Structures are given as C-alpha cells and as structure tokens.
Short mmCIF file of C-alpha atoms and ligand atoms in Angstrom, two decimals:
data_model
loop_
_atom_site.label_atom_id
_atom_site.label_comp_id
_atom_site.label_asym_id
_atom_site.label_seq_id
_atom_site.Cartn_x
_atom_site.Cartn_y
_atom_site.Cartn_z
CA UNK A 1069 98.50 83.04 91.28
CA UNK A 1070 99.26 80.46 93.93
CA UNK A 1071 98.63 76.86 92.94
CA UNK A 1072 99.81 75.09 95.97
CA UNK A 1073 97.93 75.22 99.25
CA UNK A 1074 99.50 75.97 102.56
CA UNK A 1075 98.50 75.86 106.14
CA UNK A 1076 97.60 79.15 107.72
CA UNK A 1077 96.17 80.73 110.79
CA UNK A 1078 93.67 83.56 110.25
CA UNK A 1079 93.37 86.44 112.78
CA UNK A 1080 89.96 88.07 112.86
CA UNK A 1081 90.72 91.69 113.61
CA UNK A 1082 88.41 93.38 116.08
CA UNK A 1083 90.55 96.57 116.08
CA UNK A 1084 93.16 95.85 118.73
CA UNK A 1085 96.27 97.93 118.70
CA UNK A 1086 98.15 94.57 119.15
CA UNK A 1087 96.70 92.65 116.13
CA UNK A 1088 99.90 92.93 114.06
CA UNK A 1089 101.88 91.79 117.06
CA UNK A 1090 99.79 88.58 117.13
CA UNK A 1091 100.50 87.99 113.46
CA UNK A 1092 104.23 88.60 113.90
CA UNK A 1093 104.23 86.35 116.94
CA UNK A 1094 102.63 83.50 114.98
CA UNK A 1095 105.00 83.98 112.05
CA UNK A 1096 108.03 83.90 114.31
CA UNK A 1097 106.76 80.43 115.20
CA UNK A 1098 107.21 79.69 111.46
CA UNK A 1099 103.49 79.41 110.79
CA UNK A 1100 102.00 81.64 108.08
CA UNK A 1101 99.08 83.81 109.17
CA UNK A 1102 96.93 86.57 107.80
CA UNK A 1103 94.86 89.35 109.39
CA UNK A 1104 91.30 89.70 108.14
CA UNK A 1105 88.76 92.32 109.25
CA UNK A 1106 86.20 90.52 111.44
CA UNK A 1107 83.42 91.13 108.88
CA UNK A 1108 85.22 89.95 105.85
CA UNK A 1109 86.16 86.43 106.92
CA UNK A 1110 85.60 83.54 104.58
CA UNK A 1111 86.27 79.92 105.46
CA UNK A 1112 88.52 77.87 103.26
CA UNK A 1113 90.49 74.68 103.48
CA UNK A 1114 93.94 76.20 104.04
CA UNK A 1115 92.87 77.65 107.36
CA UNK A 1116 93.96 75.49 110.33
CA UNK A 1117 92.90 77.73 113.17
CA UNK A 1118 91.44 81.11 114.04
CA UNK A 1119 92.53 83.82 116.52
CA UNK A 1120 89.99 86.41 117.52
CA UNK A 1121 91.92 89.57 118.37
CA UNK A 1122 91.20 91.99 121.19
CA UNK A 1123 89.52 95.28 120.46
CA UNK A 1124 88.54 98.56 122.10
CA UNK A 1125 84.73 98.00 122.09
CA UNK A 1126 82.54 96.50 124.79
CA UNK A 1127 80.35 93.55 123.68
CA UNK A 1128 77.40 95.50 125.12
CA UNK A 1129 77.90 98.51 122.88
CA UNK A 1130 75.10 98.72 120.30
CA UNK A 1131 77.66 99.03 117.42
CA UNK A 1132 80.08 96.45 118.82
CA UNK A 1133 81.68 94.32 116.11
CA UNK A 1134 80.02 90.90 115.89
CA UNK A 1135 80.53 87.73 113.95
CA UNK A 1136 78.12 85.05 112.94
CA UNK A 1137 77.84 82.27 115.56
CA UNK A 1138 78.45 79.78 112.70
CA UNK A 1139 82.18 80.63 112.78
CA UNK A 1140 82.27 79.27 116.30
CA UNK A 1141 80.79 76.03 115.01
CA UNK A 1142 83.15 75.61 112.06
CA UNK A 1143 85.12 72.84 113.79
CA UNK A 1144 88.37 74.87 113.66
CA UNK A 1145 90.38 75.53 116.80
CA UNK A 1146 89.86 79.10 117.97
CA UNK A 1147 91.85 81.25 120.38
CA UNK A 1148 89.94 84.32 121.63
CA UNK A 1149 91.96 87.17 123.14
CA UNK A 1150 90.16 89.67 125.42
CA UNK A 1151 87.41 91.11 123.27
CA UNK A 1152 87.60 87.90 121.14
CA UNK A 1153 86.99 85.83 124.24
CA UNK A 1154 84.19 88.06 125.51
CA UNK A 1155 82.39 87.99 122.13
CA UNK A 1156 82.68 84.27 121.71
CA UNK A 1157 81.62 83.75 125.41
CA UNK A 1158 78.56 85.88 124.93
CA UNK A 1159 77.53 84.21 121.62
CA UNK A 1160 77.87 80.76 123.17
CA UNK A 1161 75.64 81.57 126.16
CA UNK A 1162 77.98 82.98 128.75
CA UNK A 1163 77.66 86.29 130.56
CA UNK A 1164 80.00 89.32 130.29
CA UNK A 1165 80.11 92.15 132.75
CA UNK A 1166 81.82 95.43 132.85
CA UNK A 1167 84.69 95.35 135.36
CA UNK A 1168 84.49 97.83 138.26
CA UNK A 1169 87.83 99.06 137.20
CA UNK A 1170 89.56 98.49 133.88
CA UNK A 1171 92.45 96.09 134.48
CA UNK A 1172 95.44 97.28 132.61
CA UNK A 1173 99.07 96.32 133.00
CA UNK A 1174 101.01 93.51 134.62
CA UNK A 1175 99.17 90.73 136.54
CA UNK A 1176 99.90 87.21 137.68
CA UNK A 1177 97.94 84.17 136.61
CA UNK A 1178 97.71 80.86 138.40
CA UNK A 1179 96.92 77.75 136.43
CA UNK A 1180 93.94 75.82 137.71
CA UNK A 1181 93.94 72.59 135.73
CA UNK A 1182 96.01 71.16 132.95
CA UNK A 1183 95.32 72.37 129.45
CA UNK A 1184 97.08 71.88 126.09
CA UNK A 1185 97.25 75.64 125.79
CA UNK A 1186 99.45 75.91 128.87
CA UNK A 1187 101.70 72.83 128.27
CA UNK A 1188 105.15 73.39 129.80
CA UNK A 1189 104.07 76.54 131.68
CA UNK A 1190 104.82 76.93 135.41
CA UNK A 1191 101.90 77.19 137.81
CA UNK A 1192 102.32 80.95 138.14
CA UNK A 1193 103.49 83.46 135.60
CA UNK A 1194 103.32 87.14 134.64
CA UNK A 1195 100.93 88.34 131.99
CA UNK A 1196 99.81 91.60 130.47
CA UNK A 1197 96.16 92.46 131.07
CA UNK A 1198 94.22 95.08 129.17
CA UNK A 1199 90.48 94.79 129.37
CA UNK A 1200 87.33 96.55 130.62
CA UNK A 1201 84.78 93.73 130.49
CA UNK A 1202 85.25 90.14 131.61
CA UNK A 1203 83.39 86.84 131.64
CA UNK A 1204 81.29 86.31 134.79
CA UNK A 1205 79.55 83.17 133.75
CA UNK A 1206 81.00 80.50 131.43
CA UNK A 1207 79.10 79.21 128.45
CA UNK A 1208 77.90 75.62 128.83
CA UNK A 1209 80.68 73.11 128.31
CA UNK A 1210 83.49 75.55 129.28
CA UNK A 1211 85.86 75.46 132.16
CA UNK A 1212 88.33 77.84 133.68
CA UNK A 1213 92.02 76.93 133.27
CA UNK A 1214 93.61 79.95 134.99
CA UNK A 1215 92.70 82.71 137.35
CA UNK A 1216 94.28 86.07 138.11
CA UNK A 1217 93.98 88.35 141.22
CA UNK A 1218 90.69 89.90 140.17
CA UNK A 1219 89.04 87.40 137.99
CA UNK A 1220 88.24 83.71 137.99
CA UNK A 1221 88.22 83.26 134.28
CA UNK A 1222 91.60 84.62 133.24
CA UNK A 1223 91.80 81.74 130.75
CA UNK A 1224 89.09 79.23 129.70
CA UNK A 1225 88.69 76.31 127.34
CA UNK A 1226 85.83 74.35 125.92
CA UNK A 1227 85.46 70.74 126.78
CA UNK A 1228 85.64 69.66 123.12
CA UNK A 1229 89.13 71.16 123.07
CA UNK A 1230 88.34 73.57 120.17
CA UNK A 1231 87.91 76.94 121.92
CA UNK A 1232 90.46 78.71 124.12
CA UNK A 1233 90.09 82.10 125.56
CA UNK A 1234 92.48 84.51 127.32
CA UNK A 1235 91.68 87.73 129.20
CA UNK A 1236 95.31 88.73 128.80
CA UNK A 1237 97.54 89.34 125.79
CA UNK A 1238 99.93 86.50 124.88
CA UNK A 1239 101.26 88.58 122.00
CA UNK A 1240 102.74 91.32 124.22
CA UNK A 1241 106.28 90.80 125.36
CA UNK A 1242 105.40 91.51 129.01
CA UNK A 1243 103.50 88.19 129.05
CA UNK A 1244 106.28 85.94 130.21
CA UNK A 1245 105.17 82.74 128.42
CA UNK A 1246 103.21 84.45 125.65
CA UNK A 1247 105.22 82.88 122.88
CA UNK A 1248 104.94 79.45 124.40
CA UNK A 1249 101.14 79.87 124.63
CA UNK A 1250 100.86 80.94 121.01
CA UNK A 1251 103.13 78.05 120.02
CA UNK A 1252 101.00 75.56 121.94
CA UNK A 1253 97.99 76.87 120.08
CA UNK A 1254 99.31 76.98 116.54
CA UNK A 1255 101.63 73.92 116.65
CA UNK A 1256 99.94 71.49 119.03
CA UNK A 1257 96.27 72.45 118.97
CA UNK A 1258 95.95 73.57 115.34
CA UNK A 1259 98.59 71.11 114.21
CA UNK A 1260 100.48 73.61 111.95
CA UNK A 1261 103.97 72.61 110.94
CA UNK A 1262 106.77 75.17 111.23
CA UNK A 1263 107.25 75.66 107.55
CA UNK A 1264 107.08 79.43 107.08
CA UNK A 1265 110.77 80.23 106.68
CA UNK A 1266 112.73 82.66 104.51
CA UNK A 1267 113.98 79.70 102.43
CA UNK A 1268 110.48 78.43 101.81
CA UNK A 1269 109.21 81.95 101.01
CA UNK A 1270 111.95 82.47 98.48
CA UNK A 1271 111.37 79.13 96.83
CA UNK A 1272 107.65 79.63 96.52
CA UNK A 1273 107.79 83.25 95.51
CA UNK A 1274 110.43 82.69 92.81
CA UNK A 1275 108.37 79.90 91.34
CA UNK A 1276 105.17 82.00 91.43
CA UNK A 1277 106.98 84.93 89.81
CA UNK A 1278 108.32 82.77 87.04
CA UNK A 1279 104.85 81.58 86.29
CA UNK A 1280 103.23 84.98 86.52
CA UNK A 1281 105.78 86.89 84.42
CA UNK A 1282 106.96 84.22 81.97
CA UNK A 1283 108.90 85.87 79.19
CA UNK A 1284 107.69 89.35 79.66
CA UNK A 1285 109.63 92.39 80.83
CA UNK A 1286 109.31 93.79 84.34
CA UNK A 1287 110.52 97.19 85.59
CA UNK A 1288 111.32 98.29 89.06
CA UNK A 1289 112.34 101.55 90.63
CA UNK A 1290 115.41 100.57 92.76
CA UNK A 1291 116.19 103.03 95.54
CA UNK A 1292 118.75 100.90 97.36
CA UNK A 1293 116.49 100.74 100.40
CA UNK A 1294 115.77 97.33 101.86
CA UNK A 1295 112.34 96.77 100.24
CA UNK A 1296 113.15 97.64 96.65
CA UNK A 1297 116.54 95.79 96.97
CA UNK A 1298 114.85 92.53 98.17
CA UNK A 1299 112.17 92.92 95.58
CA UNK A 1300 114.86 93.23 92.88
CA UNK A 1301 116.81 90.23 94.04
CA UNK A 1302 113.66 87.99 94.13
CA UNK A 1303 112.70 89.04 90.61
CA UNK A 1304 116.20 88.77 89.32
CA UNK A 1305 116.28 85.16 90.61
CA UNK A 1306 112.96 84.43 88.99
CA UNK A 1307 113.30 86.10 85.57
CA UNK A 1308 116.97 87.14 85.22
CA UNK A 1309 117.53 89.94 82.82
CA UNK A 1310 113.87 90.34 82.01
CA UNK A 1311 113.88 92.51 85.05
CA UNK A 1312 115.09 95.97 84.42
CA UNK A 1313 115.82 97.93 87.61
CA UNK A 1314 115.91 101.68 87.27
CA UNK A 1315 117.93 103.72 89.74
CA UNK A 1316 117.25 107.41 89.53
CA UNK A 1317 119.91 109.74 90.78
CA UNK A 1318 117.77 112.76 91.81
CA UNK A 1319 120.79 114.72 93.05
CA UNK A 1320 119.41 114.46 96.60
CA UNK A 1321 121.23 111.31 97.62
CA UNK A 1322 123.79 110.86 100.39
CA UNK A 1323 127.48 110.59 99.86
CA UNK A 1324 128.46 107.33 98.13
CA UNK A 1325 124.92 106.09 97.86
CA UNK A 1326 124.76 105.66 94.06
CA UNK A 1327 128.22 104.00 93.93
CA UNK A 1328 127.11 101.49 96.60
CA UNK A 1329 123.92 100.53 94.73
CA UNK A 1330 125.84 100.08 91.42
CA UNK A 1331 128.54 98.04 93.07
CA UNK A 1332 126.09 95.78 94.93
CA UNK A 1333 123.59 95.16 92.21
CA UNK A 1334 125.42 95.46 88.92
CA UNK A 1335 128.75 94.26 90.24
CA UNK A 1336 127.84 91.48 92.59
CA UNK A 1337 124.50 90.18 91.37
CA UNK A 1338 124.60 90.99 87.63
CA UNK A 1339 121.30 92.77 87.81
CA UNK A 1340 120.11 94.45 84.64
CA UNK A 1341 120.42 97.91 86.17
CA UNK A 1342 119.91 101.33 84.45
CA UNK A 1343 121.28 104.30 86.32
CA UNK A 1344 119.69 107.55 85.30
CA UNK A 1345 121.35 110.81 86.24
CA UNK A 1346 118.51 113.23 86.55
CA UNK A 1347 120.04 115.40 89.23
CA UNK A 1348 120.23 118.56 87.09
CA UNK A 1349 116.54 118.22 86.24
CA UNK A 1350 115.44 117.79 89.89
CA UNK A 1351 117.62 120.66 91.18
CA UNK A 1352 116.42 122.97 88.38
CA UNK A 1353 112.82 122.30 89.34
CA UNK A 1354 113.55 122.90 93.01
CA UNK A 1355 115.17 126.33 92.41
CA UNK A 1356 113.61 129.05 94.57
CA UNK A 1357 111.28 126.60 96.37
CA UNK A 1358 111.40 126.67 100.18
CA UNK A 1359 108.03 125.25 101.28
CA UNK A 1360 108.41 121.61 102.43
CA UNK A 1361 105.16 120.23 100.89
CA UNK A 1362 105.90 122.00 97.67
CA UNK A 1363 109.36 120.42 97.56
CA UNK A 1364 107.83 116.97 98.14
CA UNK A 1365 105.25 117.56 95.40
CA UNK A 1366 107.81 118.70 92.85
CA UNK A 1367 110.14 115.75 93.64
CA UNK A 1368 107.26 113.27 93.42
CA UNK A 1369 106.13 114.51 90.04
CA UNK A 1370 109.66 114.70 88.66
CA UNK A 1371 110.26 111.13 89.80
CA UNK A 1372 107.26 109.81 87.92
CA UNK A 1373 108.11 111.71 84.76
CA UNK A 1374 111.69 110.48 84.70
CA UNK A 1375 110.67 106.94 85.47
CA UNK A 1376 108.02 106.90 82.74
CA UNK A 1377 110.46 108.38 80.25
CA UNK A 1378 113.02 105.67 80.99
CA UNK A 1379 110.46 102.89 80.92
CA UNK A 1380 109.32 103.98 77.51
CA UNK A 1381 112.81 103.49 76.12
CA UNK A 1382 112.63 99.81 77.02
CA UNK A 1383 109.96 98.97 74.47
CA UNK A 1384 107.15 96.66 75.52
CA UNK A 1385 107.02 96.28 79.26
CA UNK A 1386 104.12 94.42 80.85
CA UNK A 1387 104.83 94.50 84.55
CA UNK A 1388 105.79 97.03 87.19
CA UNK A 1389 107.21 95.60 90.46
CA UNK A 1390 106.70 97.40 93.75
CA UNK A 1391 107.93 96.67 97.24
CA UNK A 1392 104.51 96.98 98.91
CA UNK A 1393 104.63 95.34 102.33
CA UNK A 1394 101.91 93.45 104.27
CA UNK A 1395 101.25 96.30 106.81
CA UNK A 1396 100.45 98.66 103.87
CA UNK A 1397 97.75 96.26 102.74
CA UNK A 1398 96.29 95.77 106.18
CA UNK A 1399 96.12 99.49 106.67
CA UNK A 1400 94.23 99.94 103.46
CA UNK A 1401 91.66 97.18 104.08
CA UNK A 1402 91.21 96.96 107.79
CA UNK A 1403 90.99 99.48 110.60
CA UNK A 1404 92.92 102.51 109.45
CA UNK A 1405 95.57 103.65 111.94
CA UNK A 1406 97.19 107.08 111.85
CA UNK A 1407 99.94 105.49 109.76
CA UNK A 1408 97.67 105.44 106.68
CA UNK A 1409 97.49 109.24 106.67
CA UNK A 1410 101.16 109.73 107.22
CA UNK A 1411 102.16 107.37 104.42
CA UNK A 1412 100.00 109.06 101.81
CA UNK A 1413 102.39 111.99 101.65
CA UNK A 1414 105.38 109.75 101.91
CA UNK A 1415 104.59 107.70 98.90
CA UNK A 1416 106.80 109.58 96.54
CA UNK A 1417 107.49 106.44 94.46
CA UNK A 1418 103.76 105.83 93.77
CA UNK A 1419 103.13 105.68 90.03
CA UNK A 1420 99.93 106.83 88.38
CA UNK A 1421 97.31 104.33 87.21
CA UNK A 1422 97.57 105.73 83.71
CA UNK A 1423 100.82 103.92 83.56
CA UNK A 1424 98.81 100.82 82.66
CA UNK A 1425 101.28 98.24 83.75
CA UNK A 1426 100.29 95.15 85.73
CA UNK A 1427 101.53 95.33 89.29
CA UNK A 1428 103.76 92.66 90.78
CA UNK A 1429 104.18 92.94 94.53
CA UNK A 1430 106.30 89.97 95.72
CA UNK A 1431 106.69 91.32 99.28
CA UNK A 1432 103.03 91.94 99.93
CA UNK A 1433 102.84 89.04 102.40
CA UNK A 1434 105.81 90.21 104.51
CA UNK A 1435 106.36 92.33 107.59
CA UNK A 1436 109.49 94.49 107.52
CA UNK A 1437 111.51 92.20 109.73
CA UNK A 1438 110.67 89.32 107.43
CA UNK A 1439 111.85 91.30 104.41
CA UNK A 1440 115.23 91.66 106.14
CA UNK A 1441 115.39 87.87 106.73
CA UNK A 1442 114.51 87.17 103.12
CA UNK A 1443 117.14 89.71 102.02
CA UNK A 1444 119.68 87.94 104.20
CA UNK A 1445 118.75 84.65 102.65
CA UNK A 1446 119.19 86.15 99.21
CA UNK A 1447 122.68 87.36 100.11
CA UNK A 1448 121.97 91.07 100.35
CA UNK A 1449 125.01 92.69 102.05
CA UNK A 1450 124.62 93.91 105.65
CA UNK A 1451 125.28 97.47 104.62
CA UNK A 1452 121.99 97.47 102.72
CA UNK A 1453 120.02 95.14 105.06
CA UNK A 1454 120.73 97.26 108.05
CA UNK A 1455 120.36 100.65 106.38
CA UNK A 1456 118.38 103.31 108.16
CA UNK A 1457 115.25 104.40 106.37
CA UNK A 1458 115.80 107.24 103.93
CA UNK A 1459 112.94 109.43 102.75
CA UNK A 1460 111.97 109.49 99.04
CA UNK A 1461 112.56 113.24 98.77
CA UNK A 1462 116.07 112.61 100.13
CA UNK A 1463 118.25 115.39 101.36
CA UNK A 1464 115.78 117.99 100.02
CA UNK A 1465 113.82 117.65 103.31
CA UNK A 1466 117.04 117.95 105.28
CA UNK A 1467 118.24 121.13 103.70
CA UNK A 1468 115.69 123.41 105.28
CA UNK A 1469 114.43 126.07 102.94
CA UNK A 1470 115.70 126.37 99.38
CA UNK A 1471 117.85 123.48 98.13
CA UNK A 1472 121.04 124.35 96.28
CA UNK A 1473 123.95 122.23 95.09
CA UNK A 1474 126.33 123.95 97.44
CA UNK A 1475 124.09 123.30 100.55
CA UNK A 1476 123.71 119.67 99.56
CA UNK A 1477 127.46 119.27 99.22
CA UNK A 1478 127.94 120.65 102.72
CA UNK A 1479 125.16 118.51 104.23
CA UNK A 1480 126.63 115.34 102.60
CA UNK A 1481 129.95 115.94 104.26
CA UNK A 1482 128.41 116.47 107.65
CA UNK A 1483 126.02 113.50 107.33
CA UNK A 1484 128.80 111.23 106.29
CA UNK A 1485 131.01 112.12 109.25
CA UNK A 1486 128.09 111.58 111.60
CA UNK A 1487 127.25 108.08 110.08
CA UNK A 1488 130.90 107.05 109.91
CA UNK A 1489 131.39 107.83 113.62
CA UNK A 1490 128.15 106.09 114.61
CA UNK A 1491 129.32 102.96 112.76
CA UNK A 1492 132.82 103.17 114.17
CA UNK A 1493 131.44 103.35 117.66
CA UNK A 1494 128.88 100.62 117.10
CA UNK A 1495 126.03 103.00 117.66
CA UNK A 1496 124.56 102.85 114.11
CA UNK A 1497 122.67 99.62 114.61
CA UNK A 1498 121.32 100.79 117.97
CA UNK A 1499 119.23 103.57 116.48
CA UNK A 1500 116.33 103.56 114.05
CA UNK A 1501 117.59 106.46 112.09
CA UNK A 1502 120.30 109.08 112.31
CA UNK A 1503 121.05 112.00 110.02
CA UNK A 1504 122.12 115.56 109.78
CA UNK A 1505 119.98 118.62 108.90
CA UNK A 1506 121.24 121.87 107.55
CA UNK A 1507 119.46 124.75 109.24
CA UNK A 1508 118.56 128.00 107.41
CA UNK A 1509 120.48 130.03 110.00
CA UNK A 1510 123.94 131.35 110.61
CA UNK A 1511 125.68 131.79 113.85
CA UNK A 1512 128.67 133.66 115.16
CA UNK A 1513 131.74 131.71 116.23
CA UNK A 1514 135.42 132.09 116.74
CA UNK A 1515 138.13 130.04 115.06
CA UNK A 1516 141.75 130.89 115.97
CA UNK A 1517 141.63 134.66 116.37
CA UNK A 1518 138.97 135.10 113.73
CA UNK A 1519 135.30 135.75 114.21
CA UNK A 1520 133.23 133.48 111.97
CA UNK A 1521 129.65 133.72 110.79
CA UNK A 1522 128.74 130.33 109.43
CA UNK A 1523 126.17 127.54 109.13
CA UNK A 1524 124.48 125.58 111.92
CA UNK A 1525 123.79 121.89 111.48
CA UNK A 1526 121.56 119.73 113.66
CA UNK A 1527 122.12 116.04 114.32
CA UNK A 1528 119.09 113.87 114.73
CA UNK A 1529 119.18 110.27 116.04
CA UNK A 1530 116.07 108.44 117.14
CA UNK A 1531 115.02 105.09 118.49
CA UNK A 1532 111.75 103.67 117.19
CA UNK A 1533 110.20 100.35 116.24
CA UNK A 1534 108.15 101.50 113.18
CA UNK A 1535 108.80 105.21 112.63
CA UNK A 1536 105.23 106.10 113.87
CA UNK A 1537 106.50 107.15 117.29
CA UNK A 1538 110.11 107.89 118.14
CA UNK A 1539 112.30 109.03 120.97
CA UNK A 1540 115.67 110.82 120.67
CA UNK A 1541 118.53 108.49 121.12
CA UNK A 1542 120.59 108.94 124.28
CA UNK A 1543 123.98 108.93 122.45
CA UNK A 1544 126.92 109.09 124.82
CA UNK A 1545 128.25 112.64 125.32
CA UNK A 1546 131.70 111.58 124.46
CA UNK A 1547 130.54 110.28 121.13
CA UNK A 1548 128.55 113.44 120.40
CA UNK A 1549 131.56 115.58 121.39
CA UNK A 1550 133.87 113.70 119.01
CA UNK A 1551 131.37 114.01 116.15
CA UNK A 1552 130.93 117.71 116.74
CA UNK A 1553 134.68 118.37 116.73
CA UNK A 1554 135.18 116.39 113.53
CA UNK A 1555 132.33 118.29 111.78
CA UNK A 1556 133.53 121.72 112.78
CA UNK A 1557 137.18 120.93 112.03
CA UNK A 1558 136.61 119.15 108.70
CA UNK A 1559 133.59 120.78 107.10
CA UNK A 1560 134.30 124.33 105.93
CA UNK A 1561 131.23 126.52 106.46
CA UNK A 1562 129.96 124.96 109.68
CA UNK A 1563 130.78 126.51 113.08
CA UNK A 1564 128.03 125.08 115.24
CA UNK A 1565 126.52 121.62 115.82
CA UNK A 1566 123.30 121.05 117.80
CA UNK A 1567 121.62 117.80 118.83
CA UNK A 1568 117.88 117.39 118.45
CA UNK A 1569 116.18 116.21 121.70
CA UNK A 1570 112.58 116.13 120.54
CA UNK A 1571 110.44 113.00 120.51
CA UNK A 1572 107.70 112.09 117.99
CA UNK A 1573 105.03 113.12 118.67
CA UNK A 1574 104.93 116.08 118.91
CA UNK A 1575 107.93 116.53 116.55
CA UNK A 1576 108.35 114.36 113.46
CA UNK A 1577 111.52 112.40 112.68
CA UNK A 1578 112.41 114.48 109.62
CA UNK A 1579 112.47 118.30 110.04
CA UNK A 1580 110.40 118.97 106.97
P1 LIG B 2810 108.28 111.62 109.90
O1 LIG B 2810 109.21 112.68 109.51
O2 LIG B 2810 106.94 111.80 109.29
O3 LIG B 2810 108.91 110.28 109.20
O4 LIG B 2810 108.29 111.35 111.36
C1 LIG B 2810 108.58 108.95 109.57
C2 LIG B 2810 109.45 108.06 108.78
O5 LIG B 2810 109.16 108.16 107.38
C3 LIG B 2810 110.31 108.59 106.65
N1 LIG B 2810 109.83 109.58 105.66
C4 LIG B 2810 109.60 109.28 104.39
N2 LIG B 2810 109.74 108.14 103.65
N3 LIG B 2810 109.05 109.21 101.72
C5 LIG B 2810 109.52 108.14 102.34
O6 LIG B 2810 109.65 107.07 101.68
C6 LIG B 2810 108.89 110.41 102.31
O7 LIG B 2810 108.48 111.39 101.73
C7 LIG B 2810 109.17 110.44 103.73
N4 LIG B 2810 109.11 111.41 104.65
C8 LIG B 2810 109.51 110.86 105.83
C9 LIG B 2810 111.20 109.23 107.69
O8 LIG B 2810 112.54 109.29 107.27
C10 LIG B 2810 110.93 108.34 108.86
O9 LIG B 2810 111.68 107.17 108.79
#
C-alpha cells in the first residue's frame, strides 16, 4: 500500500457524460486526480481541491443528487461545473431556475471582472454550454465574473476566493481556453504542483510493487497488447525474474504476432516469459461451432484452463497481475455506462476467484493514454505501443461461422497485406482499428479465362476514441484499390474484397 502522500484533486461525479474528460484534462496538467461518486466522498489531507462535475439532473428534481453542505465549508477550493455550480449555488442560498430553452452548444462569454480563474484569458472567448437550469440569484458573498448571451452568471466566484462556478464545460475541447481555466484552478488556486508524470508514476509504482510483492512469485497473462505489456515491464522492473509472464498461443493470433512478443520481451527485456502452444487444444474445442457467443465462451474457458495448468507448474505463486485500467474501476463503482455491459462479454482474460491468488493491478490509476505514455517511458517499442486493439477471442470472431486451420491461414494472409499497406501508406496510425474478416460466402469471379468460385473477404477500418462508438474510416480509394489488387493477386482462394461502411452503433466494430 502507498506510504507516501501526494497532492490530488477529487472530482465529485454527478453523472455527467464528461466526467472522465475532466479527470483527463486535470491529469494532462500533471496533477493527479480521482473521480468519486458524489455520495461516497471522504475528506482527507491529500486532497487539495474539489471539482463538482455536471450531471443530467435538475436540482429541483425530488431524487436529484445532493451533497452535505459541510463539503462546501471544508475550506478547500471548489470548482462547480453546470450541475455542480447549480447545486452549490442552491445549498449556499442562491436561486436556480429552469431555463426557457436548454442552452446547448457553442456560446461566447465576456469577462466582467478580473478573477484568478480567468488569468491570461482574453475578454471574449468561445465556450461549450450544456445546461437546462441556471442561477438566477447569487448566494450571499458571490459575484459574477463572466456573462454569456443568455445569462448573467455564466461564471461566478465567492468573495473568499474558495468557490468558482461555471455554467459551461471547460473540459470539452470546444471551450477555447478550457485547459487554461482548469490549469488556473488546479495550479494557481489549489496550489498543486505539476508532478504527475510518467517518470514519477514509474518510480512510485516500482517502489510500491517491490514492497507489496517482496520475494514472492507473480504471474501475468501477457497478450502483447499495450496494457499487459506495460504491466509486465513495470513488474519486471520491480521484481525481475520473480515475474513469470505466460503467453498463450491459442492458434487464433495474427501473422507474426507470437514471434514479435517473444522478440520484444524475451529478447530485448529479458523477461521471464513462458510461451505455451495451446493452438491444437483451442482449435479442437472450436470444431463444428459456428455461433459467435458459443465460440467466445469456449475460448474463454479454454484460456482459463490452460493458464491455470501452466501456473500450477510454477510451484508456489502468490500474486496474479492484471492490467485493469482506471475507467474499468470507475465503471464498476460509479454511474454505469453502456460500456460496463459490453465489457462483460469481452473479458475473456478474467480469471475465476477460485484461483485464490492475490491481485496486483499496477495500472489501475491510469487512463489508456497514460498507459501508452508510461509504456513509452519504459522503452516499449512503437510497434506495440501503437498497436490496434485486438479482441481476446482473436481471429475466431473474424472467421465468420466455423473456424478451421485453413480459413485462419487464409485470413492471416489477407489481414497481413491490409495492415502492411496501411502502415506503408501512413494510414495505420490514423485509424482506431483495421482488420480483415473472412465471410462464410463464396462468389463467382473470373481470372484469366477461367471462371472462379472463391471466398469473399471484408475489410474493416474504423475511427473511434474509445471503441464505444465508431465510424468507418474514409480510406482513400486509391489505397483501397491497391490493397484489393494485392489481396486478390496474392492470396489464393479469394476473388472478391468488400469494404465495410457501417458505423457503430448500429453495427459493432467486430463482425461477431
Ligand atoms: P465491438 O465489436 O463490441 O468491439 O464493437 C469494441 C472493441 O472491443 C474489442 N473486442 C474485444 N476485446 N475481448 C476483448 O478483449 C473480446 O472478446 C472483444 N470483442 C471485441 C473490439 O476489437 C473493439 O476494439
């Protein structure tokens, strides 16, 4: 457990869709911050300031989320955003009214008087509004510091310099000086120093892991994805060969994937890596199975069995490391978004509790973009850092219908041409994910003078920021044309290539 204290900002979450953006915004300013559901807040000495998030409720709703007024009198600087401002305003004796029309979208604010919150801001700037209610009377001891077209109290502050409130969202990129405003709050008003950096995270985590694990053995399922890779490197730095990383070849990997993992981790970092070839076992169990959920279930179970079997060979192991990230924890404790449901069936790597190992989760404070920065700091090669997400069930959900070795071989060739061409044309880093899918259909074609009757493959490339929603990537036609020609010319058994132009929702990113 952590011994040293550190400064932090706590965000009280009232259910805004933007709460995580606030946290990421604050962390980009190199200040550590945490999200806490509004009703689970506890005061302690590491907290240097509070942010009350926005939220969908109206303060006048009977079941509107409330906090104890005592929080407002804790002596900590507080920034209230939209709902957070309205709630604090009401609790402190102001009045809140429903707006005639909900203000949503871009607006302009004009500063009215100088405020530490707006230091170095021009008199006028663009902001992003999204609120139904607004303050119509200020609590005693408050003053307005900015107005916008429709409202006098677009931003307010208390005369004691502890409370600041905004009717707009500084965390959204459409607010021109949003980052500056958050920076003024956390650095100048709360007095937090910019110490949350990848280097300080690595130092602290490695020292904590050393203490927690001591001389015991830890195991980790290494997939070669960013999260498990960074987790492995952190643990390796902390406990060296006491970490045993297990890489399971389930026979559903892409071309060259296993070799890349071995080369990176065993070759370059000297990780204690065990590579288990379980491909025959997985493919045997998948024989004759075409239903997508059934395939996922079989793969999930097989993974756990193989992992447990390998772990037992290692003698006494006390810890199991997992690459759980901060958003997974927020989702499970705070307001559940749709992501919680989707992830439950994605969690192929989840191990049963009967496994009775103590969990180590060194990434549980990090957002995905922070994991990448930490990975970079630890020297993880760009090929792994920038890798597109790859689903746990692997190519099994990209060979539609029954999975066979022969279909996998064909799909690997197609996928590898697609990815090579995207990389060669500098399009790989522009998309969230790109892959090929083997359809359970044959089509008629003509090659030379011959009629062919062969397989159809679909190419999928999407843009997204978190995989929850996605749009199909507008790849240049010339690029697509080149890829299609290469596939049809080079991969025997494919005579047609189609490009998927569906967004998520209503489609999903994977086809199964
Ligand atoms: P869908 O297809 O649901 O996928 O739009 C959203 C994101 O999740 C990935 N995905 C998975 N990841 N295990 C995983 O670890 C899985 O079973 C799984 N299924 C889908 C998918 O590749 C996309 O990035």
